[in-house]
Amino acid sequence: MSRPPSRTPWDLTRSAGGSSGGAAAAVAAGLAPAAQGSDGAGSIRIPASVCGLYGIKPTRGRISFAPVVPDLAGLSTNGPIARTVADAAALLEAMAHNQPGDLYHAPPSPVGFLEAAGREPGRLRIGRNATPVVPGAEVHPEVMAAYEEASRLLESLGHEVVDMPPAFDGSILAEFERLWFCFACMHPVDPSLEPRLRPLTRWLRERGFATPAPAFLQAQATLQTATRFAFLVMNDYDAILSPTVTQPPVPIGWFEDVEDPEETFHRMERFAPFAAPYNISGQPAVNLPLHWTGAGLPIGVMLAGRFGDEATLISLSAQVEAAVGGFWGDRRPEIW
């Protein structure tokens, strides 16, 4: 159903991202110190980036989905959005739990998440890559500036930062889309209310209902195989740096100012091609609010960690936050 769009408090003419845009906008505007978000293809990290916040997508299985209908492929997870690393870590610690019947369980963390925010990470080997897996996705110069600035900052903190080959490539896209279509059908909708759904939602559901069960299972198997090979690349690094999104915050309506919902979907893919691979692999990933454009718009960078190792990401994030000073440079939007 249509509702008014959430707006980034840094510029009320621009989107707060999604799907946890409302949660991020509330935290960035000072309405709450932290908020819960959900992330199936970047929906914590994307709004955290465009709202200038710290957001954590935890490891698959860290937080139970019970009693909500489960995501059978494990793409989606809940997680915290906050202004500071310590606030996000504390909320993650409160959220982390499992229930009987959960499909996925994350490995136990060797240290509490809030404790990790107060520990030095040690010298880490950090891989970096800014090659989108989505064909046609172009990285804005301001986004590349944020990526390069983050690389220099991490090196100045004593870490080894090296270019790495892409762990995933565009071959995963069609199979990921197939799962996405099917998961749009998980919740029943009264047929009389279908016309009230957004055009994009109707388009996704049409394709999901048209997908045979064997094709769904094959898509999941293909992505699992791709993940096994990707870990052979990624496990050489303690953390992986990339952009979070490809552009600064976009104007309200930018995704849907075309009549074709398929083009809306592809715009979303091109806007956030770096996020979804970590939903496929189940690894933890965070957005760091490190860069603002000359016009005062926030641009984040993303760090992904080893499976089950939120603690290292949190320690590294806290080190970066301290190096920047205050609330990531003590920035607040004027609306605050």
mmCIF file of C-alpha atoms in Angstrom:
data_model
loop_
_atom_site.group_PDB
_atom_site.id
_atom_site.type_symbol
_atom_site.label_atom_id
_atom_site.label_comp_id
_atom_site.label_asym_id
_atom_site.label_seq_id
_atom_site.Cartn_x
_atom_site.Cartn_y
_atom_site.Cartn_z
ATOM 1 C CA MET A 1 0.000 0.000 0.000
ATOM 2 C CA SER A 2 1.256 3.498 -0.792
ATOM 3 C CA ARG A 3 2.471 5.675 2.069
ATOM 4 C CA PRO A 4 4.373 8.999 2.122
ATOM 5 C CA PRO A 5 8.062 8.481 1.326
ATOM 6 C CA SER A 6 10.717 8.589 4.034
ATOM 7 C CA ARG A 7 13.238 11.372 3.499
ATOM 8 C CA THR A 8 16.841 11.697 4.586
ATOM 9 C CA PRO A 9 17.049 14.442 7.242
ATOM 10 C CA TRP A 10 20.127 15.777 5.463
ATOM 11 C CA ASP A 11 17.971 16.945 2.530
ATOM 12 C CA LEU A 12 14.196 16.568 2.683
ATOM 13 C CA THR A 13 13.957 16.489 -1.115
ATOM 14 C CA ARG A 14 15.889 13.198 -1.156
ATOM 15 C CA SER A 15 15.045 9.608 -0.304
ATOM 16 C CA ALA A 16 16.038 7.965 2.981
ATOM 17 C CA GLY A 17 16.614 4.720 1.104
ATOM 18 C CA GLY A 18 14.970 1.439 1.905
ATOM 19 C CA SER A 19 13.533 -0.638 3.011
ATOM 20 C CA SER A 20 14.379 0.508 6.549
ATOM 21 C CA GLY A 21 14.336 4.150 5.458
ATOM 22 C CA GLY A 22 11.829 5.233 8.079
ATOM 23 C CA ALA A 23 13.915 3.752 10.890
ATOM 24 C CA ALA A 24 17.087 5.409 9.599
ATOM 25 C CA ALA A 25 15.390 8.771 9.061
ATOM 26 C CA ALA A 26 14.073 8.716 12.637
ATOM 27 C CA VAL A 27 17.527 8.027 14.101
ATOM 28 C CA ALA A 28 19.251 10.589 11.874
ATOM 29 C CA ALA A 29 16.668 13.242 12.826
ATOM 30 C CA GLY A 30 17.267 12.634 16.538
ATOM 31 C CA LEU A 31 13.892 11.019 17.241
ATOM 32 C CA ALA A 32 15.545 7.860 18.648
ATOM 33 C CA PRO A 33 19.090 6.812 19.564
ATOM 34 C CA ALA A 34 18.799 3.548 17.633
ATOM 35 C CA ALA A 35 16.280 1.497 15.675
ATOM 36 C CA GLN A 36 15.665 -1.986 14.344
ATOM 37 C CA GLY A 37 15.981 -2.544 10.602
ATOM 38 C CA SER A 38 15.749 -5.534 8.302
ATOM 39 C CA ASP A 39 18.195 -6.356 5.521
ATOM 40 C CA GLY A 40 17.432 -8.746 2.642
ATOM 41 C CA ALA A 41 19.491 -7.004 -0.049
ATOM 42 C CA GLY A 42 21.030 -4.072 1.794
ATOM 43 C CA SER A 43 17.999 -2.587 3.539
ATOM 44 C CA ILE A 44 19.924 -1.670 6.700
ATOM 45 C CA ARG A 45 23.134 -0.551 5.027
ATOM 46 C CA ILE A 46 21.496 1.457 2.211
ATOM 47 C CA PRO A 47 19.441 3.795 4.458
ATOM 48 C CA ALA A 48 22.343 3.986 6.904
ATOM 49 C CA SER A 49 24.486 5.287 4.053
ATOM 50 C CA VAL A 50 22.027 7.894 2.764
ATOM 51 C CA CYS A 51 21.097 9.024 6.303
ATOM 52 C CA GLY A 52 24.683 9.232 7.604
ATOM 53 C CA LEU A 53 24.419 6.435 10.190
ATOM 54 C CA TYR A 54 26.120 3.274 11.384
ATOM 55 C CA GLY A 55 24.207 0.107 10.522
ATOM 56 C CA ILE A 56 24.968 -3.585 11.056
ATOM 57 C CA LYS A 57 23.714 -6.468 8.952
ATOM 58 C CA PRO A 58 24.500 -9.390 11.279
ATOM 59 C CA THR A 59 25.593 -12.889 10.323
ATOM 60 C CA ARG A 60 22.875 -15.189 9.012
ATOM 61 C CA GLY A 61 21.238 -16.901 11.988
ATOM 62 C CA ARG A 62 22.448 -14.395 14.591
ATOM 63 C CA ILE A 63 18.900 -13.147 15.186
ATOM 64 C CA SER A 64 15.856 -15.406 15.061
ATOM 65 C CA PHE A 65 13.001 -14.503 12.736
ATOM 66 C CA ALA A 66 10.507 -16.281 15.014
ATOM 67 C CA PRO A 67 7.561 -16.021 15.060
ATOM 68 C CA VAL A 68 7.520 -14.315 11.629
ATOM 69 C CA VAL A 69 7.430 -16.437 8.450
ATOM 70 C CA PRO A 70 11.089 -17.413 7.836
ATOM 71 C CA ASP A 71 13.227 -16.487 4.851
ATOM 72 C CA LEU A 72 13.997 -19.992 3.595
ATOM 73 C CA ALA A 73 17.165 -18.937 1.751
ATOM 74 C CA GLY A 74 18.527 -16.985 4.715
ATOM 75 C CA LEU A 75 18.926 -13.798 2.689
ATOM 76 C CA SER A 76 17.253 -11.518 5.201
ATOM 77 C CA THR A 77 18.070 -10.637 8.795
ATOM 78 C CA ASN A 78 17.159 -7.997 11.350
ATOM 79 C CA GLY A 79 19.805 -5.690 12.738
ATOM 80 C CA PRO A 80 20.532 -2.320 14.385
ATOM 81 C CA ILE A 81 20.802 1.203 12.979
ATOM 82 C CA ALA A 82 22.341 3.852 15.246
ATOM 83 C CA ARG A 83 24.460 6.981 15.351
ATOM 84 C CA THR A 84 27.362 5.372 17.213
ATOM 85 C CA VAL A 85 29.099 2.014 17.082
ATOM 86 C CA ALA A 86 28.517 1.390 20.798
ATOM 87 C CA ASP A 87 24.767 2.034 20.500
ATOM 88 C CA ALA A 88 24.481 -0.344 17.541
ATOM 89 C CA ALA A 89 26.584 -2.975 19.299
ATOM 90 C CA ALA A 90 24.428 -2.758 22.439
ATOM 91 C CA LEU A 91 21.231 -3.142 20.419
ATOM 92 C CA LEU A 92 22.696 -6.084 18.494
ATOM 93 C CA GLU A 93 23.586 -7.749 21.783
ATOM 94 C CA ALA A 94 19.980 -7.365 22.923
ATOM 95 C CA MET A 95 18.557 -8.629 19.623
ATOM 96 C CA ALA A 96 20.818 -11.683 19.178
ATOM 97 C CA HIS A 97 18.995 -14.912 20.070
ATOM 98 C CA ASN A 98 17.668 -18.145 18.610
ATOM 99 C CA GLN A 99 14.395 -19.999 18.946
ATOM 100 C CA PRO A 100 13.593 -23.709 18.527
ATOM 101 C CA GLY A 101 13.044 -24.506 14.870
ATOM 102 C CA ASP A 102 15.280 -21.758 13.465
ATOM 103 C CA LEU A 103 16.700 -22.773 10.091
ATOM 104 C CA TYR A 104 20.039 -21.034 10.671
ATOM 105 C CA HIS A 105 22.332 -20.513 13.667
ATOM 106 C CA ALA A 106 25.361 -18.203 13.671
ATOM 107 C CA PRO A 107 28.556 -19.375 15.410
ATOM 108 C CA PRO A 108 28.818 -18.024 18.985
ATOM 109 C CA SER A 109 30.732 -14.769 19.177
ATOM 110 C CA PRO A 110 33.970 -15.102 21.217
ATOM 111 C CA VAL A 111 33.335 -11.680 22.758
ATOM 112 C CA GLY A 112 30.248 -9.625 23.549
ATOM 113 C CA PHE A 113 29.372 -7.082 20.885
ATOM 114 C CA LEU A 114 29.390 -4.113 23.246
ATOM 115 C CA GLU A 115 32.698 -5.322 24.681
ATOM 116 C CA ALA A 116 34.053 -5.535 21.129
ATOM 117 C CA ALA A 117 33.278 -1.830 20.652
ATOM 118 C CA GLY A 118 35.809 -1.071 23.407
ATOM 119 C CA ARG A 119 38.603 -3.316 22.132
ATOM 120 C CA GLU A 120 41.374 -2.587 19.666
ATOM 121 C CA PRO A 121 41.058 -4.732 16.532
ATOM 122 C CA GLY A 122 44.803 -5.299 16.066
ATOM 123 C CA ARG A 123 46.426 -5.005 12.662
ATOM 124 C CA LEU A 124 44.081 -6.385 10.014
ATOM 125 C CA ARG A 125 44.409 -7.385 6.384
ATOM 126 C CA ILE A 126 41.657 -5.571 4.527
ATOM 127 C CA GLY A 127 40.765 -6.334 0.930
ATOM 128 C CA ARG A 128 39.065 -3.692 -1.147
ATOM 129 C CA ASN A 129 37.009 -3.816 -4.322
ATOM 130 C CA ALA A 130 34.722 -1.301 -6.027
ATOM 131 C CA THR A 131 33.593 -3.364 -9.034
ATOM 132 C CA PRO A 132 29.776 -3.704 -9.093
ATOM 133 C CA VAL A 133 28.338 -7.152 -9.846
ATOM 134 C CA VAL A 134 25.335 -5.545 -11.601
ATOM 135 C CA PRO A 135 25.907 -4.788 -15.308
ATOM 136 C CA GLY A 136 25.447 -1.112 -16.104
ATOM 137 C CA ALA A 137 25.967 0.072 -12.520
ATOM 138 C CA GLU A 138 28.199 3.160 -12.496
ATOM 139 C CA VAL A 139 29.935 4.393 -9.355
ATOM 140 C CA HIS A 140 29.579 8.152 -8.819
ATOM 141 C CA PRO A 141 32.840 10.109 -8.375
ATOM 142 C CA GLU A 142 31.787 11.204 -4.868
ATOM 143 C CA VAL A 143 31.274 7.550 -3.935
ATOM 144 C CA MET A 144 34.727 6.683 -5.232
ATOM 145 C CA ALA A 145 36.132 9.609 -3.252
ATOM 146 C CA ALA A 146 34.551 8.159 -0.100
ATOM 147 C CA TYR A 147 36.019 4.742 -0.919
ATOM 148 C CA GLU A 148 39.518 6.150 -1.452
ATOM 149 C CA GLU A 149 39.327 8.286 1.697
ATOM 150 C CA ALA A 150 38.303 5.241 3.718
ATOM 151 C CA SER A 151 41.194 3.242 2.269
ATOM 152 C CA ARG A 152 43.680 5.919 3.314
ATOM 153 C CA LEU A 153 42.152 6.192 6.780
ATOM 154 C CA LEU A 154 42.358 2.441 7.348
ATOM 155 C CA GLU A 155 45.992 2.432 6.212
ATOM 156 C CA SER A 156 46.764 5.348 8.558
ATOM 157 C CA LEU A 157 45.416 3.222 11.428
ATOM 158 C CA GLY A 158 48.042 0.587 10.661
ATOM 159 C CA HIS A 159 46.003 -1.874 8.626
ATOM 160 C CA GLU A 160 47.149 -3.516 5.410
ATOM 161 C CA VAL A 161 44.750 -2.476 2.631
ATOM 162 C CA VAL A 162 45.103 -4.330 -0.666
ATOM 163 C CA ASP A 163 43.124 -4.554 -3.880
ATOM 164 C CA MET A 164 41.349 -7.894 -4.206
ATOM 165 C CA PRO A 165 39.621 -9.690 -7.082
ATOM 166 C CA PRO A 166 35.803 -9.712 -7.078
ATOM 167 C CA ALA A 167 34.463 -12.640 -5.050
ATOM 168 C CA PHE A 168 31.168 -12.673 -6.990
ATOM 169 C CA ASP A 169 30.407 -11.664 -10.563
ATOM 170 C CA GLY A 170 27.329 -10.884 -12.637
ATOM 171 C CA SER A 171 26.516 -14.571 -13.121
ATOM 172 C CA ILE A 172 24.722 -14.572 -9.739
ATOM 173 C CA LEU A 173 22.291 -11.818 -10.691
ATOM 174 C CA ALA A 174 19.602 -13.803 -12.516
ATOM 175 C CA GLU A 175 19.440 -16.446 -9.787
ATOM 176 C CA PHE A 176 19.248 -13.834 -7.028
ATOM 177 C CA GLU A 177 16.439 -12.083 -8.906
ATOM 178 C CA ARG A 178 14.563 -15.376 -9.156
ATOM 179 C CA LEU A 179 14.645 -15.791 -5.384
ATOM 180 C CA TRP A 180 13.612 -12.177 -4.908
ATOM 181 C CA PHE A 181 10.583 -12.655 -7.164
ATOM 182 C CA CYS A 182 9.483 -15.710 -5.206
ATOM 183 C CA PHE A 183 9.909 -14.138 -1.786
ATOM 184 C CA ALA A 184 7.583 -11.316 -2.871
ATOM 185 C CA CYS A 185 4.861 -13.990 -2.839
ATOM 186 C CA MET A 186 5.405 -15.236 0.697
ATOM 187 C CA HIS A 187 2.628 -13.168 2.263
ATOM 188 C CA PRO A 188 -0.955 -13.705 1.105
ATOM 189 C CA VAL A 189 -2.831 -10.730 -0.305
ATOM 190 C CA ASP A 190 -6.595 -10.611 -0.753
ATOM 191 C CA PRO A 191 -7.131 -10.629 -4.551
ATOM 192 C CA SER A 192 -9.498 -7.672 -4.209
ATOM 193 C CA LEU A 193 -6.619 -5.647 -2.724
ATOM 194 C CA GLU A 194 -3.968 -6.588 -5.304
ATOM 195 C CA PRO A 195 -4.686 -3.448 -7.415
ATOM 196 C CA ARG A 196 -3.752 -1.309 -4.400
ATOM 197 C CA LEU A 197 -0.213 -2.720 -4.287
ATOM 198 C CA ARG A 198 2.575 -0.612 -5.728
ATOM 199 C CA PRO A 199 3.332 -1.378 -9.397
ATOM 200 C CA LEU A 200 6.757 -2.761 -8.463
ATOM 201 C CA THR A 201 5.250 -5.122 -5.873
ATOM 202 C CA ARG A 202 2.677 -6.415 -8.367
ATOM 203 C CA TRP A 203 5.423 -6.921 -10.966
ATOM 204 C CA LEU A 204 7.587 -8.874 -8.509
ATOM 205 C CA ARG A 205 4.673 -11.081 -7.413
ATOM 206 C CA GLU A 206 3.662 -11.839 -10.995
ATOM 207 C CA ARG A 207 7.123 -13.146 -11.722
ATOM 208 C CA GLY A 208 7.298 -15.035 -8.477
ATOM 209 C CA PHE A 209 4.044 -16.886 -9.045
ATOM 210 C CA ALA A 210 5.233 -17.726 -12.571
ATOM 211 C CA THR A 211 8.475 -19.350 -11.274
ATOM 212 C CA PRO A 212 8.343 -23.172 -11.092
ATOM 213 C CA ALA A 213 9.502 -24.787 -7.832
ATOM 214 C CA PRO A 214 12.466 -26.563 -9.518
ATOM 215 C CA ALA A 215 13.705 -23.200 -10.836
ATOM 216 C CA PHE A 216 13.533 -21.738 -7.321
ATOM 217 C CA LEU A 217 15.512 -24.647 -5.889
ATOM 218 C CA GLN A 218 18.052 -24.473 -8.699
ATOM 219 C CA ALA A 219 18.559 -20.754 -8.065
ATOM 220 C CA GLN A 220 19.261 -21.380 -4.400
ATOM 221 C CA ALA A 221 21.660 -24.228 -5.222
ATOM 222 C CA THR A 222 23.503 -22.094 -7.779
ATOM 223 C CA LEU A 223 23.962 -19.253 -5.306
ATOM 224 C CA GLN A 224 25.211 -21.676 -2.654
ATOM 225 C CA THR A 225 27.789 -23.022 -5.105
ATOM 226 C CA ALA A 226 28.892 -19.490 -6.009
ATOM 227 C CA THR A 227 29.251 -18.702 -2.302
ATOM 228 C CA ARG A 228 31.555 -21.658 -1.727
ATOM 229 C CA PHE A 229 33.938 -20.349 -4.399
ATOM 230 C CA ALA A 230 33.571 -16.748 -3.163
ATOM 231 C CA PHE A 231 34.745 -17.744 0.318
ATOM 232 C CA LEU A 232 37.965 -19.079 -1.227
ATOM 233 C CA VAL A 233 38.663 -15.445 -2.185
ATOM 234 C CA MET A 234 37.173 -13.610 0.788
ATOM 235 C CA ASN A 235 38.650 -15.703 3.577
ATOM 236 C CA ASP A 236 42.082 -14.309 2.777
ATOM 237 C CA TYR A 237 40.993 -11.049 4.429
ATOM 238 C CA ASP A 238 39.882 -9.990 7.909
ATOM 239 C CA ALA A 239 37.516 -7.443 6.370
ATOM 240 C CA ILE A 240 36.481 -6.271 2.895
ATOM 241 C CA LEU A 241 35.974 -2.611 1.963
ATOM 242 C CA SER A 242 33.621 -1.456 -0.798
ATOM 243 C CA PRO A 243 31.171 1.353 -1.470
ATOM 244 C CA THR A 244 27.772 0.863 0.148
ATOM 245 C CA VAL A 245 25.766 2.412 -2.723
ATOM 246 C CA THR A 246 26.772 3.788 -6.112
ATOM 247 C CA GLN A 247 25.354 7.315 -5.765
ATOM 248 C CA PRO A 248 24.694 10.064 -3.240
ATOM 249 C CA PRO A 249 21.098 10.175 -1.906
ATOM 250 C CA VAL A 250 18.690 10.412 -4.835
ATOM 251 C CA PRO A 251 15.664 12.712 -5.171
ATOM 252 C CA ILE A 252 12.282 11.533 -3.896
ATOM 253 C CA GLY A 253 10.591 9.544 -6.672
ATOM 254 C CA TRP A 254 13.811 8.869 -8.599
ATOM 255 C CA PHE A 255 13.333 5.098 -8.547
ATOM 256 C CA GLU A 256 9.738 5.265 -9.771
ATOM 257 C CA ASP A 257 9.694 8.240 -12.147
ATOM 258 C CA VAL A 258 9.293 5.732 -14.992
ATOM 259 C CA GLU A 259 6.124 3.847 -15.903
ATOM 260 C CA ASP A 260 7.856 0.479 -16.230
ATOM 261 C CA PRO A 261 8.226 -1.297 -12.843
ATOM 262 C CA GLU A 262 10.962 -3.473 -14.331
ATOM 263 C CA GLU A 263 13.075 -0.350 -14.825
ATOM 264 C CA THR A 264 12.342 0.669 -11.223
ATOM 265 C CA PHE A 265 13.674 -2.718 -10.098
ATOM 266 C CA HIS A 266 16.821 -2.390 -12.211
ATOM 267 C CA ARG A 267 17.439 1.130 -10.894
ATOM 268 C CA MET A 268 17.365 -0.297 -7.380
ATOM 269 C CA GLU A 269 19.859 -2.977 -8.405
ATOM 270 C CA ARG A 270 22.199 -0.419 -9.962
ATOM 271 C CA PHE A 271 21.926 1.832 -6.905
ATOM 272 C CA ALA A 272 23.008 -0.884 -4.439
ATOM 273 C CA PRO A 273 24.954 -3.622 -6.256
ATOM 274 C CA PHE A 274 27.516 -4.077 -3.465
ATOM 275 C CA ALA A 275 25.119 -5.020 -0.672
ATOM 276 C CA ALA A 276 23.259 -8.141 -1.816
ATOM 277 C CA PRO A 277 26.288 -10.462 -2.196
ATOM 278 C CA TYR A 278 26.639 -10.484 1.601
ATOM 279 C CA ASN A 279 22.986 -11.463 1.932
ATOM 280 C CA ILE A 280 23.793 -14.387 -0.358
ATOM 281 C CA SER A 281 26.879 -15.398 1.642
ATOM 282 C CA GLY A 282 25.344 -14.614 5.047
ATOM 283 C CA GLN A 283 28.391 -12.626 6.212
ATOM 284 C CA PRO A 284 28.113 -9.633 8.530
ATOM 285 C CA ALA A 285 28.530 -6.206 6.971
ATOM 286 C CA VAL A 286 28.345 -2.631 8.245
ATOM 287 C CA ASN A 287 27.951 0.867 6.846
ATOM 288 C CA LEU A 288 30.436 3.492 8.044
ATOM 289 C CA PRO A 289 29.239 7.137 7.699
ATOM 290 C CA LEU A 290 32.574 8.609 6.688
ATOM 291 C CA HIS A 291 31.960 11.015 3.818
ATOM 292 C CA TRP A 292 29.775 14.015 3.059
ATOM 293 C CA THR A 293 29.560 15.750 -0.313
ATOM 294 C CA GLY A 294 30.130 19.467 -0.757
ATOM 295 C CA ALA A 295 26.343 19.823 -0.686
ATOM 296 C CA GLY A 296 26.210 18.122 2.721
ATOM 297 C CA LEU A 297 24.870 14.753 1.580
ATOM 298 C CA PRO A 298 26.133 11.624 3.373
ATOM 299 C CA ILE A 299 27.879 8.775 1.557
ATOM 300 C CA GLY A 300 28.831 5.637 3.438
ATOM 301 C CA VAL A 301 31.337 2.888 2.822
ATOM 302 C CA MET A 302 30.824 -0.770 3.647
ATOM 303 C CA LEU A 303 32.975 -3.241 5.533
ATOM 304 C CA ALA A 304 32.153 -6.950 5.420
ATOM 305 C CA GLY A 305 33.621 -9.492 7.806
ATOM 306 C CA ARG A 306 34.177 -13.199 8.050
ATOM 307 C CA PHE A 307 31.117 -15.359 8.677
ATOM 308 C CA GLY A 308 30.187 -15.108 12.343
ATOM 309 C CA ASP A 309 32.734 -12.374 13.099
ATOM 310 C CA GLU A 310 30.710 -9.266 13.865
ATOM 311 C CA ALA A 311 33.101 -8.641 16.779
ATOM 312 C CA THR A 312 36.054 -7.764 14.533
ATOM 313 C CA LEU A 313 33.893 -5.492 12.376
ATOM 314 C CA ILE A 314 32.598 -3.701 15.473
ATOM 315 C CA SER A 315 36.103 -3.267 16.923
ATOM 316 C CA LEU A 316 37.389 -1.931 13.617
ATOM 317 C CA SER A 317 34.378 0.369 13.252
ATOM 318 C CA ALA A 318 34.902 1.779 16.743
ATOM 319 C CA GLN A 319 38.568 2.427 15.956
ATOM 320 C CA VAL A 320 37.578 4.304 12.792
ATOM 321 C CA GLU A 321 34.877 6.247 14.648
ATOM 322 C CA ALA A 322 37.392 7.329 17.304
ATOM 323 C CA ALA A 323 39.868 8.392 14.623
ATOM 324 C CA VAL A 324 37.258 10.577 12.933
ATOM 325 C CA GLY A 325 36.212 12.110 16.235
ATOM 326 C CA GLY A 326 32.911 12.429 18.044
ATOM 327 C CA PHE A 327 29.842 11.276 16.156
ATOM 328 C CA TRP A 328 31.747 10.551 12.972
ATOM 329 C CA GLY A 329 33.047 14.083 12.940
ATOM 330 C CA ASP A 330 30.207 15.364 15.201
ATOM 331 C CA ARG A 331 27.847 15.953 12.294
ATOM 332 C CA ARG A 332 24.104 16.467 12.631
ATOM 333 C CA PRO A 333 21.540 17.516 10.030
ATOM 334 C CA GLU A 334 20.028 20.991 10.451
ATOM 335 C CA ILE A 335 16.619 19.474 11.217
ATOM 336 C CA TRP A 336 18.123 18.100 14.439
#
